[in-house]
Coordinates of C-alpha atoms in Angstrom, one line a residue:
Q4 CA -83.1 -5.6 -73.9
H5 CA -84.0 -6.5 -70.3
I6 CA -85.7 -5.2 -67.1
L7 CA -83.5 -3.9 -64.3
T8 CA -85.5 -3.9 -61.1
L9 CA -85.1 -1.2 -58.5
T10 CA -83.9 -2.4 -55.1
N11 CA -85.7 -1.8 -51.9
L12 CA -83.3 1.0 -51.2
D13 CA -84.1 2.7 -54.5
L14 CA -87.8 2.5 -53.5
T15 CA -87.2 4.8 -50.6
I16 CA -86.4 7.6 -52.9
P17 CA -89.2 9.8 -54.1
P18 CA -89.6 10.7 -57.8
V19 CA -87.3 13.7 -58.0
S20 CA -84.7 14.8 -60.5
V21 CA -81.1 15.8 -59.6
H22 CA -79.3 18.5 -61.6
V23 CA -75.6 19.0 -62.0
F24 CA -73.9 21.7 -64.1
F25 CA -70.3 22.3 -65.1
C26 CA -69.0 25.7 -66.4
Y27 CA -66.1 25.8 -68.9
K28 CA -64.0 28.5 -70.4
N29 CA -63.3 28.5 -74.1
T30 CA -59.7 27.4 -74.0
S31 CA -59.5 25.8 -77.5
N32 CA -60.1 26.8 -81.1
N33 CA -62.8 24.2 -81.6
T34 CA -66.1 25.2 -83.0
F35 CA -69.3 24.6 -80.9
A36 CA -70.4 22.1 -83.5
S37 CA -67.1 20.1 -83.1
V38 CA -67.5 20.2 -79.3
L39 CA -71.0 18.8 -79.6
S40 CA -69.9 16.0 -81.9
H41 CA -67.0 15.2 -79.5
L42 CA -69.4 15.1 -76.5
K43 CA -72.0 12.9 -78.3
I44 CA -69.4 10.4 -79.4
S45 CA -67.9 10.0 -75.9
L46 CA -71.3 10.0 -74.3
S47 CA -72.4 7.1 -76.5
R48 CA -69.3 5.2 -75.5
A49 CA -69.9 5.9 -71.8
L50 CA -73.5 4.7 -72.1
V51 CA -72.3 1.3 -73.2
S52 CA -71.1 0.5 -69.7
Y53 CA -73.7 2.7 -68.0
Y54 CA -76.5 1.3 -70.0
I55 CA -79.1 2.0 -67.3
F56 CA -78.7 5.8 -68.2
A57 CA -79.8 4.9 -71.8
G58 CA -82.9 3.1 -70.7
R59 CA -86.5 4.2 -69.8
L60 CA -88.2 4.2 -66.4
N61 CA -91.6 2.4 -66.4
T62 CA -94.1 1.2 -63.8
N63 CA -94.7 -2.5 -63.6
S64 CA -98.0 -4.4 -63.1
V65 CA -97.9 -4.0 -59.3
G66 CA -97.1 -0.2 -59.4
L67 CA -93.4 -0.4 -58.8
P68 CA -90.9 1.6 -60.9
E69 CA -88.4 -0.4 -63.0
V70 CA -85.9 0.4 -65.8
L71 CA -86.3 -1.0 -69.2
C72 CA -82.7 -1.2 -70.5
N73 CA -83.5 -0.9 -74.2
N74 CA -80.7 1.4 -75.5
K75 CA -83.0 4.2 -76.4
G76 CA -80.3 6.6 -75.4
A77 CA -80.1 9.8 -73.4
P78 CA -81.8 13.0 -74.7
F79 CA -79.2 15.5 -75.8
T80 CA -80.0 19.2 -76.2
Q81 CA -77.9 22.0 -77.6
A82 CA -78.7 25.6 -76.6
Y83 CA -77.4 29.1 -77.1
A84 CA -77.4 31.9 -74.5
A85 CA -77.1 35.4 -75.9
T86 CA -75.0 36.6 -72.9
A87 CA -71.6 36.1 -71.5
L88 CA -71.0 33.4 -68.9
A89 CA -69.7 36.2 -66.6
Q90 CA -73.2 37.6 -66.5
L91 CA -74.7 34.4 -65.0
D92 CA -76.0 34.9 -61.5
L93 CA -74.9 31.6 -60.0
Y94 CA -75.9 32.8 -56.5
N95 CA -79.5 32.4 -57.7
P96 CA -79.7 29.0 -59.5
D97 CA -83.6 29.1 -59.6
E98 CA -83.3 32.0 -62.0
A99 CA -80.0 31.2 -63.8
V100 CA -80.0 27.4 -63.9
Q101 CA -83.4 25.9 -63.5
G102 CA -85.2 25.6 -66.8
K103 CA -82.3 27.2 -68.7
L104 CA -79.1 25.3 -68.3
V105 CA -80.2 21.8 -67.1
P106 CA -82.7 19.6 -69.0
L107 CA -85.9 18.1 -67.8
L108 CA -86.5 14.3 -67.9
T109 CA -89.5 14.6 -70.2
M110 CA -90.2 13.5 -73.8
P111 CA -93.0 14.3 -76.3
S112 CA -94.2 10.8 -75.9
Q113 CA -94.0 8.8 -72.7
E114 CA -95.5 5.6 -74.0
N115 CA -92.3 3.7 -73.5
G116 CA -91.4 5.3 -70.2
S117 CA -89.4 8.4 -69.2
P118 CA -85.7 9.0 -69.7
V119 CA -83.4 8.3 -66.8
F120 CA -80.6 10.7 -67.8
A121 CA -80.4 13.8 -70.0
V122 CA -77.8 16.3 -71.2
Q123 CA -77.9 19.9 -72.3
V124 CA -74.9 21.8 -73.6
T125 CA -75.2 25.6 -73.7
E126 CA -72.9 27.9 -75.6
F127 CA -72.5 31.5 -74.4
S128 CA -71.8 34.6 -76.5
C129 CA -68.2 34.7 -75.0
G130 CA -67.5 31.2 -76.3
S131 CA -67.7 29.6 -72.9
M132 CA -70.2 26.8 -72.2
V133 CA -72.1 24.9 -69.6
V134 CA -72.7 21.1 -69.6
G135 CA -75.9 20.5 -67.6
C136 CA -77.0 17.0 -66.7
T137 CA -80.2 15.6 -65.0
F138 CA -80.8 12.1 -63.6
D139 CA -83.7 10.4 -61.9
H140 CA -82.8 10.0 -58.3
R141 CA -84.7 6.7 -58.0
V142 CA -82.2 5.1 -60.3
A143 CA -78.9 6.6 -59.0
D144 CA -77.4 8.5 -56.1
A145 CA -74.8 11.2 -56.4
F146 CA -72.0 8.7 -56.0
S147 CA -73.2 6.6 -58.9
A148 CA -73.7 9.7 -61.1
N149 CA -70.1 10.9 -60.3
M150 CA -68.7 7.5 -61.4
F151 CA -70.5 8.1 -64.7
F152 CA -69.2 11.7 -65.1
T153 CA -65.7 10.6 -64.4
C154 CA -65.9 7.8 -67.0
W155 CA -67.5 10.0 -69.6
A156 CA -64.7 12.6 -69.1
K157 CA -62.0 10.0 -69.5
L158 CA -63.5 8.7 -72.7
S159 CA -63.7 12.3 -73.9
L160 CA -60.0 12.5 -73.5
N161 CA -59.7 9.4 -75.7
A162 CA -58.4 7.3 -72.8
S163 CA -57.9 3.8 -74.0
N164 CA -57.7 2.1 -70.6
V165 CA -61.1 3.1 -69.3
S166 CA -62.7 0.0 -67.8
P167 CA -65.5 1.1 -65.5
N168 CA -65.8 -2.4 -63.8
L169 CA -69.3 -1.4 -62.8
S170 CA -71.6 -3.4 -60.6
F171 CA -75.4 -3.5 -61.1
T172 CA -75.6 -6.6 -58.9
R173 CA -78.8 -6.5 -56.8
S174 CA -78.2 -9.6 -54.8
T175 CA -76.3 -7.9 -52.0
L176 CA -79.4 -5.7 -51.3
R177 CA -81.9 -8.6 -51.0
P178 CA -84.2 -8.8 -48.0
R179 CA -83.6 -11.5 -45.4
C180 CA -85.9 -14.5 -45.2
P181 CA -88.0 -13.9 -43.2
P182 CA -87.5 -10.1 -43.4
T183 CA -87.1 -8.4 -40.0
Y184 CA -86.2 -4.9 -38.9
C185 CA -85.0 -3.1 -35.8
A186 CA -87.2 -0.5 -34.1
E187 CA -84.9 2.4 -35.0
I188 CA -85.9 2.1 -38.6
E189 CA -89.5 3.1 -37.8
N190 CA -88.1 6.2 -36.2
M191 CA -86.3 7.2 -39.4
Y192 CA -88.8 6.0 -42.1
L193 CA -92.6 6.2 -42.6
K194 CA -95.1 4.0 -44.4
Q195 CA -97.3 6.0 -46.7
P196 CA -100.8 4.9 -47.9
S197 CA -99.9 5.2 -51.6
R198 CA -97.2 6.2 -54.0
E199 CA -99.4 8.9 -55.5
S200 CA -100.1 10.8 -52.3
S201 CA -96.9 10.4 -50.5
H202 CA -94.8 12.7 -52.6
E203 CA -96.8 15.9 -52.6
S204 CA -95.4 19.1 -51.3
F205 CA -96.7 20.3 -48.0
H206 CA -95.3 23.8 -47.6
P207 CA -94.7 26.9 -49.7
P208 CA -92.0 26.5 -52.4
L209 CA -88.4 26.7 -51.2
A210 CA -85.7 28.8 -52.9
S211 CA -82.2 27.8 -53.9
R212 CA -79.0 29.8 -53.3
I213 CA -75.3 29.0 -53.8
Y214 CA -72.7 30.3 -51.2
H215 CA -69.0 30.3 -50.7
L216 CA -67.6 29.2 -47.3
H217 CA -64.0 30.2 -46.8
A218 CA -61.5 27.5 -45.6
K219 CA -60.5 29.7 -42.6
H220 CA -64.1 29.7 -41.3
I221 CA -64.3 25.9 -41.6
V222 CA -61.0 25.3 -39.8
D223 CA -61.9 27.8 -37.1
L224 CA -65.2 26.1 -36.5
Q225 CA -63.7 22.7 -36.2
T226 CA -60.8 23.9 -34.0
S227 CA -63.2 25.7 -31.6
I228 CA -65.6 22.7 -31.3
N229 CA -62.8 20.1 -31.0
K230 CA -60.7 22.1 -28.5
N231 CA -61.7 19.8 -25.6
G232 CA -60.5 16.6 -27.3
N233 CA -63.5 16.0 -29.6
K234 CA -62.8 14.6 -33.1
Y235 CA -65.9 15.8 -35.0
S236 CA -65.6 16.0 -38.8
K237 CA -65.9 19.2 -40.8
L238 CA -69.3 18.1 -42.0
E239 CA -70.5 17.5 -38.4
V240 CA -69.3 20.9 -37.1
F241 CA -70.7 22.7 -40.1
S242 CA -74.1 21.0 -39.6
A243 CA -74.1 22.0 -36.0
Y244 CA -73.4 25.6 -36.9
L245 CA -76.2 25.5 -39.6
W246 CA -78.7 24.0 -37.1
K247 CA -78.0 26.7 -34.5
I248 CA -78.1 29.6 -36.9
I249 CA -81.4 28.4 -38.4
M250 CA -83.0 28.3 -34.9
H251 CA -81.8 31.8 -34.2
T252 CA -82.9 33.4 -37.4
Q253 CA -86.3 31.7 -37.5
E254 CA -86.9 32.7 -33.8
V255 CA -88.3 29.2 -33.3
K256 CA -90.1 28.7 -30.0
D257 CA -87.9 26.9 -27.5
T258 CA -90.3 24.0 -27.0
K259 CA -90.5 23.1 -30.7
N260 CA -88.9 19.8 -31.8
C261 CA -86.4 20.3 -34.7
R262 CA -84.5 17.8 -36.8
I263 CA -81.3 17.8 -38.9
G264 CA -80.6 14.8 -41.1
I265 CA -77.3 13.6 -42.7
V266 CA -77.3 11.5 -45.8
V267 CA -75.1 8.4 -45.2
D268 CA -73.6 6.3 -48.1
G269 CA -73.7 2.6 -47.2
R270 CA -71.1 1.2 -49.7
S271 CA -68.3 1.0 -47.2
R272 CA -70.6 -0.2 -44.4
L273 CA -72.0 -3.1 -46.4
N274 CA -68.7 -4.6 -47.6
K275 CA -69.0 -7.5 -45.2
I276 CA -72.0 -8.8 -47.2
G277 CA -70.3 -8.3 -50.6
M278 CA -71.3 -4.7 -51.5
A279 CA -69.1 -3.6 -54.3
A280 CA -67.4 -0.2 -53.9
N281 CA -68.4 0.6 -57.5
Y282 CA -72.1 -0.4 -57.1
F283 CA -74.5 1.7 -59.2
G284 CA -77.7 2.6 -57.5
N285 CA -79.0 4.1 -54.3
V286 CA -77.3 3.0 -51.1
L287 CA -78.5 5.7 -48.8
L288 CA -79.7 6.0 -45.2
L289 CA -81.2 9.2 -43.8
P290 CA -80.7 9.3 -40.0
F291 CA -81.4 12.5 -38.2
A292 CA -80.7 14.2 -34.9
E293 CA -83.6 15.7 -33.0
S294 CA -83.9 18.2 -30.1
N295 CA -86.0 21.1 -28.9
A296 CA -85.1 24.6 -30.3
G297 CA -84.2 25.9 -26.9
D298 CA -81.3 23.5 -26.5
I299 CA -80.1 24.0 -30.0
K300 CA -80.0 27.8 -29.5
N301 CA -78.6 27.9 -26.0
K302 CA -76.2 24.9 -25.8
S303 CA -72.7 24.9 -27.3
L304 CA -71.9 24.0 -30.9
S305 CA -69.9 21.1 -29.5
W306 CA -73.1 19.7 -28.0
G307 CA -74.9 20.0 -31.3
A308 CA -72.0 18.4 -33.2
G309 CA -72.1 15.6 -30.6
I310 CA -75.7 14.6 -31.1
I311 CA -75.3 14.9 -34.9
H312 CA -72.3 12.6 -34.6
D313 CA -74.2 10.1 -32.5
A314 CA -77.2 10.1 -34.8
I315 CA -74.9 9.3 -37.8
H316 CA -72.7 6.6 -36.2
G317 CA -75.6 5.1 -34.2
A318 CA -77.6 4.4 -37.3
A319 CA -75.2 4.1 -40.2
N320 CA -74.2 0.4 -39.8
E321 CA -74.9 -2.8 -41.7
E322 CA -77.8 -3.8 -39.5
H323 CA -79.7 -0.6 -40.1
F324 CA -79.2 -0.8 -43.9
Q325 CA -80.4 -4.4 -43.9
S326 CA -83.3 -3.4 -41.6
L327 CA -84.4 -0.7 -44.1
I328 CA -84.3 -3.3 -46.9
D329 CA -86.5 -5.6 -44.9
F330 CA -88.8 -2.8 -43.8
V331 CA -89.5 -1.9 -47.4
E332 CA -90.1 -5.6 -48.3
I333 CA -92.7 -6.0 -45.5
T334 CA -94.5 -2.8 -46.5
K335 CA -94.1 -3.0 -50.3
A336 CA -97.8 -2.4 -50.9
T337 CA -97.3 1.1 -49.6
S338 CA -94.6 3.7 -50.1
V339 CA -91.7 4.1 -47.7
L340 CA -90.1 7.5 -47.3
A341 CA -87.6 9.1 -44.9
K342 CA -89.3 10.9 -42.0
I343 CA -87.2 14.0 -42.6
Y344 CA -88.7 14.3 -46.1
C345 CA -92.3 14.1 -45.0
K346 CA -94.9 16.3 -43.4
P347 CA -94.6 16.0 -39.5
D348 CA -97.5 14.4 -37.7
D349 CA -97.8 17.4 -35.3
I350 CA -97.1 20.6 -37.2
Q351 CA -97.8 22.8 -34.2
S352 CA -95.0 21.3 -32.0
T353 CA -92.5 20.8 -34.8
G354 CA -89.9 23.3 -36.0
P355 CA -87.9 23.5 -39.2
A356 CA -86.0 20.5 -40.5
V357 CA -83.0 20.4 -42.8
L358 CA -81.1 17.5 -44.6
V359 CA -77.4 17.8 -45.2
S360 CA -75.7 15.8 -48.0
S361 CA -72.0 15.9 -48.4
G362 CA -70.6 16.4 -51.9
L363 CA -67.0 16.8 -50.6
R364 CA -65.8 13.5 -52.0
F365 CA -67.1 14.0 -55.5
P366 CA -64.5 15.0 -58.0
L367 CA -66.5 17.7 -59.8
Y368 CA -63.4 19.6 -60.7
E369 CA -61.8 16.6 -62.4
V370 CA -64.5 16.4 -65.1
D371 CA -62.4 17.4 -68.2
Y372 CA -64.1 16.7 -71.5
G373 CA -61.1 17.8 -73.5
W374 CA -61.0 21.6 -73.1
G375 CA -59.8 22.0 -69.6
L376 CA -61.2 21.6 -66.1
P377 CA -64.4 23.3 -65.1
I378 CA -64.1 26.7 -63.5
F379 CA -67.3 26.1 -61.5
A380 CA -69.6 23.1 -60.8
S381 CA -72.5 22.5 -58.5
Y382 CA -75.4 20.3 -57.9
H383 CA -78.9 21.9 -58.1
F384 CA -81.5 19.9 -56.3
P385 CA -84.8 21.7 -55.7
W386 CA -86.5 18.7 -54.1
R387 CA -90.1 18.7 -52.9
G388 CA -89.5 17.5 -49.4
E389 CA -90.7 19.0 -46.2
A390 CA -87.2 19.7 -45.0
G391 CA -84.6 22.1 -46.5
Y392 CA -81.7 20.6 -48.3
V393 CA -78.0 21.6 -48.1
M394 CA -75.0 20.2 -50.0
P395 CA -71.5 21.4 -49.5
S396 CA -68.8 20.6 -52.1
H397 CA -65.3 21.7 -52.8
S398 CA -64.7 25.2 -54.2
P399 CA -62.9 25.7 -57.5
V400 CA -60.4 27.9 -55.7
G401 CA -58.8 24.6 -54.4
D402 CA -57.7 26.0 -51.0
G403 CA -60.1 24.0 -48.8
S404 CA -63.0 26.4 -49.2
W405 CA -66.5 25.1 -49.9
V406 CA -69.3 25.8 -52.3
V407 CA -72.6 25.4 -50.4
Y408 CA -75.8 24.8 -52.2
M409 CA -78.9 25.5 -50.0
H410 CA -82.5 24.9 -50.7
L411 CA -84.6 26.5 -47.9
P412 CA -87.5 28.9 -47.5
L413 CA -86.6 32.3 -49.1
E414 CA -87.2 34.2 -45.9
L415 CA -84.9 31.9 -44.0
L416 CA -82.1 32.3 -46.5
N417 CA -82.4 36.1 -46.3
A418 CA -82.4 35.9 -42.5
I419 CA -79.3 33.7 -42.4
E420 CA -77.4 36.0 -44.8
S421 CA -78.2 39.1 -42.6
H422 CA -77.3 37.3 -39.3
P423 CA -74.2 38.9 -37.7
N424 CA -72.6 35.4 -37.2
C425 CA -73.2 34.3 -40.8
I426 CA -70.0 32.9 -42.4
L427 CA -71.6 32.1 -45.7
R428 CA -71.1 34.6 -48.6
P429 CA -73.1 34.6 -51.9
I430 CA -71.1 33.1 -54.6
C431 CA -69.8 35.8 -56.9
Q432 CA -68.1 36.1 -60.3
D433 CA -64.9 37.6 -58.8
L434 CA -64.5 34.5 -56.7
I435 CA -64.7 32.0 -59.5
A436 CA -63.1 34.2 -62.1
L437 CA -65.5 33.5 -64.9
C438 CA -64.6 35.0 -68.2

């Protein structure tokens, strides 16, 4: 039993839970009871290496969160749905997933802290099932969680050569002495007066939807934007498209300032100071592009992709990550949050904001627990930030298409869907061929 402190990068994450769910057909003759037993055994084995997911999150004497690694385990719930998986409306995860197929990180007694990770396995009347998982974002980012899912799946297949070679080493994320930071960090992050007041929601609740984006539309977008010799990534061109269509559907006044942020993983950018590629924890930076709504609406998609590209590559370097670590160290008596998450200083002159986080490198469709690959998988992240949240990941079709999770105001989602230039289509059962 020991305490694992959260790093300064962990401390920039608000107290929010991340949900992931995997849908499986019944391809074996195993009973649900045997499936549950198999999952519990392999989960116990996985938690030996990923022991932080078996711990409890507490607050220390100075008000900072920390994980007590005490082997209390991960809450495991079994559930039954008196319906077929094919009847599940995955297009509307607020109705179909939230509170039904993914667990909450709560326990009857919180005296010893709250769980960090929880699992719910739901059997459907057709014999299919959903494995839903929830983790505390302050402890892990999506990259870390996917390392765990991959390990758990391999152990479920009775792999004998699974050696996670995991790194919980915090030393590479220490502040400098003395700590110092570049001016750009103050443009990306804000000091908040207290940890209690800094995480409240400032706008009406957002809604979540899941869409399908056909590979042809992605390729056409990238080809059109890069025809003059540009080399913008698929994520950059999609973000530029999303930014423009939001401005048009919202009918934002041309003078309003609008932001689009991109989540950047720092593991590859911090390798010079010894950051391990298999580091478990948060290594995230949230830079954003900013412009008035008139330019976003009227200028080309290539222009939009260009300023998004510049925002990412101008900020996502070793110095900016180290500056953020030092900035948190200097301001540790307060809470530090990404600007794009927070309420803007001048609401009257500020338009909508959205944060895009790529799930395209996460192997969601390789998570096989012993009865075949998932026929559908998605993150569900109804965060409480001021900005909307969008996460593209690969489609189960396997042809280069995407599944796009979007968490935006409901009226904006409806307006985007009805826009004549919308290339997003509501996810449907025919597409993913659920049984």
